[in-house]
Tab-separated table of C-alpha atoms in Angstrom:
chain	number	residue	atom	x	y	z
L	1	UNK	CA	-12.965	-31.238	-26.947
L	2	UNK	CA	-11.179	-33.591	-26.242
L	3	UNK	CA	-7.551	-31.087	-28.435
L	4	UNK	CA	-8.027	-28.664	-25.661
L	5	UNK	CA	-6.861	-31.472	-22.411
L	6	UNK	CA	-5.631	-34.633	-23.734
L	7	UNK	CA	-5.426	-37.785	-21.397
L	8	UNK	CA	-7.567	-35.468	-19.105
L	9	UNK	CA	-10.797	-36.475	-17.644
L	10	UNK	CA	-12.768	-33.695	-15.269
L	11	UNK	CA	-14.834	-34.826	-13.089
L	12	UNK	CA	-17.933	-33.066	-10.038
L	13	UNK	CA	-18.084	-33.972	-7.125
L	14	UNK	CA	-19.220	-31.943	-4.277
L	15	UNK	CA	-17.907	-31.422	-0.497
L	16	UNK	CA	-20.049	-28.646	1.847
L	17	UNK	CA	-17.982	-27.438	4.477
L	18	UNK	CA	-20.472	-24.728	5.501
L	19	UNK	CA	-17.862	-22.522	6.048
L	20	UNK	CA	-16.044	-24.386	8.669
L	21	UNK	CA	-12.261	-25.432	8.613
L	22	UNK	CA	-12.074	-27.848	9.863
L	23	UNK	CA	-14.296	-29.652	7.180
L	24	UNK	CA	-12.648	-27.813	4.094
L	25	UNK	CA	-9.507	-28.879	5.617
L	26	UNK	CA	-10.968	-32.903	5.652
L	27	UNK	CA	-12.546	-32.148	2.170
L	28	UNK	CA	-9.508	-31.506	0.784
L	29	UNK	CA	-7.560	-34.613	2.761
L	30	UNK	CA	-11.572	-36.520	0.357
L	31	UNK	CA	-10.014	-34.887	-2.986
L	32	UNK	CA	-6.427	-36.346	-1.984
L	33	UNK	CA	-7.445	-39.635	-1.290
L	34	UNK	CA	-9.889	-40.008	-4.532
L	35	UNK	CA	-7.084	-38.929	-6.490
L	36	UNK	CA	-8.601	-35.582	-7.426
L	37	UNK	CA	-6.429	-32.701	-8.293
L	38	UNK	CA	-7.628	-29.718	-8.086
L	39	UNK	CA	-10.557	-28.107	-6.501
L	40	UNK	CA	-12.899	-25.276	-7.418
L	41	UNK	CA	-13.743	-23.205	-4.258
L	42	UNK	CA	-14.002	-22.440	-0.833
L	43	UNK	CA	-14.979	-18.380	-0.786
L	44	UNK	CA	-13.502	-17.401	2.653
L	45	UNK	CA	-10.887	-16.470	3.157
L	46	UNK	CA	-11.351	-17.591	7.054
L	47	UNK	CA	-11.481	-21.926	5.072
L	48	UNK	CA	-9.074	-21.049	2.610
L	49	UNK	CA	-6.464	-20.166	5.332
L	50	UNK	CA	-6.474	-23.874	6.634
L	51	UNK	CA	-7.565	-25.521	3.837
L	52	UNK	CA	-5.002	-24.188	1.154
L	53	UNK	CA	-1.495	-25.127	3.706
L	54	UNK	CA	-3.343	-28.422	3.854
L	55	UNK	CA	-3.640	-28.847	0.174
L	56	UNK	CA	0.700	-27.599	-0.285
L	57	UNK	CA	0.508	-31.091	2.257
L	58	UNK	CA	-1.348	-33.787	0.318
L	59	UNK	CA	-1.143	-31.960	-3.831
L	60	UNK	CA	-4.077	-30.414	-4.228
L	61	UNK	CA	-4.692	-26.896	-5.680
L	62	UNK	CA	-7.336	-24.678	-5.314
L	63	UNK	CA	-8.393	-21.860	-7.387
L	64	UNK	CA	-11.259	-19.381	-5.279
L	65	UNK	CA	-13.290	-16.766	-7.267
L	66	UNK	CA	-13.387	-14.722	-4.081
L	67	UNK	CA	-10.449	-15.499	-1.849
L	68	UNK	CA	-8.131	-12.437	-1.443
L	69	UNK	CA	-5.876	-12.583	1.341
L	70	UNK	CA	-2.170	-11.053	1.220
L	71	UNK	CA	-0.932	-13.968	3.097
L	72	UNK	CA	-1.986	-16.477	0.447
L	73	UNK	CA	0.003	-14.849	-1.751
L	74	UNK	CA	3.359	-16.798	-0.270
L	75	UNK	CA	4.114	-19.544	-2.435
L	76	UNK	CA	5.884	-20.936	0.300
L	77	UNK	CA	2.964	-22.064	2.771
L	78	UNK	CA	0.579	-22.138	-0.057
L	79	UNK	CA	2.329	-23.516	-3.314
L	80	UNK	CA	-1.276	-24.359	-4.519
L	81	UNK	CA	-3.059	-21.868	-3.576
L	82	UNK	CA	-4.695	-19.204	-6.308
L	83	UNK	CA	-7.151	-17.394	-6.861
L	84	UNK	CA	-9.790	-15.031	-9.662
L	85	UNK	CA	-9.946	-12.125	-7.231
L	86	UNK	CA	-7.680	-9.530	-6.157
L	87	UNK	CA	-4.694	-9.116	-4.060
L	88	UNK	CA	-6.249	-7.401	-0.635
L	89	UNK	CA	-2.939	-5.069	-0.529
L	90	UNK	CA	-4.344	-4.281	-5.165
L	91	UNK	CA	-7.663	-3.766	-3.469
L	92	UNK	CA	-6.383	-1.120	-0.707
L	93	UNK	CA	-3.975	0.088	-3.253
L	94	UNK	CA	-7.346	1.056	-5.399
L	95	UNK	CA	-9.088	2.990	-2.806
L	96	UNK	CA	-6.211	5.075	-1.775
L	97	UNK	CA	-5.425	6.270	-5.050
L	98	UNK	CA	-9.722	7.452	-5.187
L	99	UNK	CA	-9.816	8.727	-2.106
L	100	UNK	CA	-6.747	10.871	-2.741
L	101	UNK	CA	-8.210	11.584	-6.256
L	102	UNK	CA	-11.423	12.812	-4.628
L	103	UNK	CA	-9.291	14.384	-2.453
L	104	UNK	CA	-7.550	16.931	-4.639
L	105	UNK	CA	-11.123	18.426	-5.320
L	106	UNK	CA	-12.743	19.749	-0.913
L	107	UNK	CA	-11.367	18.733	2.268
L	108	UNK	CA	-12.541	15.936	4.273
L	109	UNK	CA	-11.329	13.080	2.005
L	110	UNK	CA	-8.555	12.206	4.446
L	111	UNK	CA	-10.789	12.112	7.225
L	112	UNK	CA	-11.924	8.059	7.001
L	113	UNK	CA	-13.170	5.569	9.351
L	114	UNK	CA	-13.344	2.062	8.358
L	115	UNK	CA	-15.117	-0.678	9.531
L	116	UNK	CA	-14.896	-4.521	8.194
L	117	UNK	CA	-16.317	-7.728	9.812
L	118	UNK	CA	-13.938	-9.350	12.731
L	119	UNK	CA	-12.610	-12.246	9.795
L	120	UNK	CA	-9.854	-12.567	7.976
L	121	UNK	CA	-11.458	-10.452	4.853
L	122	UNK	CA	-11.954	-7.768	6.866
L	123	UNK	CA	-9.430	-7.196	8.928
L	124	UNK	CA	-6.731	-7.771	6.498
L	125	UNK	CA	-7.875	-5.113	4.098
L	126	UNK	CA	-8.452	-2.956	7.028
L	127	UNK	CA	-5.343	-3.576	8.402
L	128	UNK	CA	-3.304	-3.111	4.794
L	129	UNK	CA	-5.422	0.193	4.450
L	130	UNK	CA	-4.159	1.617	8.386
L	131	UNK	CA	-0.775	0.850	5.932
L	132	UNK	CA	-1.052	2.337	3.006
L	133	UNK	CA	-3.481	5.672	4.698
L	134	UNK	CA	-0.071	6.188	6.480
L	135	UNK	CA	2.350	6.812	3.664
L	136	UNK	CA	-0.724	9.069	2.393
L	137	UNK	CA	-1.381	11.720	4.811
L	138	UNK	CA	-4.900	10.070	5.605
L	139	UNK	CA	-6.078	9.737	8.789
L	140	UNK	CA	-8.673	7.134	10.071
L	141	UNK	CA	-10.593	8.483	12.446
L	142	UNK	CA	-12.470	5.019	14.000
L	143	UNK	CA	-11.663	1.964	13.030
L	144	UNK	CA	-15.206	-0.747	13.920
L	145	UNK	CA	-15.102	-4.092	13.360
L	146	UNK	CA	-17.820	-6.856	13.876
L	147	UNK	CA	-19.804	-10.259	13.832
L	148	UNK	CA	-20.515	-11.465	10.846
L	149	UNK	CA	-23.793	-12.303	11.923
L	150	UNK	CA	-24.029	-9.426	14.751
L	151	UNK	CA	-27.359	-7.889	14.274
L	152	UNK	CA	-26.921	-4.471	16.232
L	153	UNK	CA	-24.553	-1.796	15.067
L	154	UNK	CA	-25.004	1.146	17.439
L	155	UNK	CA	-22.261	1.000	19.200
L	156	UNK	CA	-19.759	0.447	16.313
L	157	UNK	CA	-22.178	3.259	14.107
L	158	UNK	CA	-22.420	5.563	16.751
L	159	UNK	CA	-18.756	5.751	17.529
L	160	UNK	CA	-17.769	6.249	13.614
L	161	UNK	CA	-20.683	8.847	13.656
L	162	UNK	CA	-18.959	10.288	16.958
L	163	UNK	CA	-15.350	11.229	14.411
L	164	UNK	CA	-16.860	13.102	12.254
L	165	UNK	CA	-15.292	11.248	9.181
L	166	UNK	CA	-17.577	11.802	5.786
L	167	UNK	CA	-15.206	9.138	4.329
L	168	UNK	CA	-16.313	5.764	5.711
L	169	UNK	CA	-14.866	2.625	3.987
L	170	UNK	CA	-16.351	-0.683	4.379
L	171	UNK	CA	-15.451	-3.743	4.481
L	172	UNK	CA	-17.470	-6.935	4.122
L	173	UNK	CA	-17.968	-10.307	2.320
L	174	UNK	CA	-21.234	-10.911	1.736
L	175	UNK	CA	-24.115	-8.457	0.115
L	176	UNK	CA	-25.781	-9.899	3.024
L	177	UNK	CA	-23.600	-7.969	5.420
L	178	UNK	CA	-23.512	-4.791	3.279
L	179	UNK	CA	-27.178	-4.548	2.501
L	180	UNK	CA	-27.413	-4.895	5.997
L	181	UNK	CA	-24.127	-2.217	7.509
L	182	UNK	CA	-26.040	0.296	4.153
L	183	UNK	CA	-29.249	0.423	5.651
L	184	UNK	CA	-28.708	0.405	9.252
L	185	UNK	CA	-25.629	3.208	8.158
L	186	UNK	CA	-29.067	5.100	6.718
L	187	UNK	CA	-31.190	4.848	9.611
L	188	UNK	CA	-27.888	6.476	11.435
L	189	UNK	CA	-28.370	9.373	9.444
L	190	UNK	CA	-24.078	8.463	7.874
L	191	UNK	CA	-25.312	7.390	4.229
L	192	UNK	CA	-26.237	10.659	2.117
L	193	UNK	CA	-24.097	13.486	-0.385
L	194	UNK	CA	-22.311	14.383	3.054
L	195	UNK	CA	-20.908	10.973	2.910
């Protein structure tokens, strides 16, 4: 419908960046050189951290469906970035509210373990939760990180098991990471009605 966006041309092009920050930056520059002013994409916080700065310099707006890093809310550093995802701090507040709600019904809810992928989203959400937990009398008994490509989670899960925490907060980006983590945790006896 030409009445919705008069005098506007919508174009579709695809420049894959393979979750590589350097390629994402190069793509933003290519979009700018082509006079493209809006890019939809960049699924990872790590790549957006770099391409978001470049977008501000080159005047290319970025819209992401998934990126939620708290630092991306800095409009001085990222004036041309926006996301459909809830900011990390809002996710943290929701997790805290759930823990506080269930803590009314029994002991152990405020004793938690954290595990996350060692990329920007996982670390940002975890660090935000740690800050918020201290304000709400929630005790972090173990904080573990693992590489996105890591297949052996034995050490991390053993630390969580040894911590005695029954509430485990997992901050991972993709379904593949989650499935691997939850299956490994189940093998370790960390999934069930006691967790």
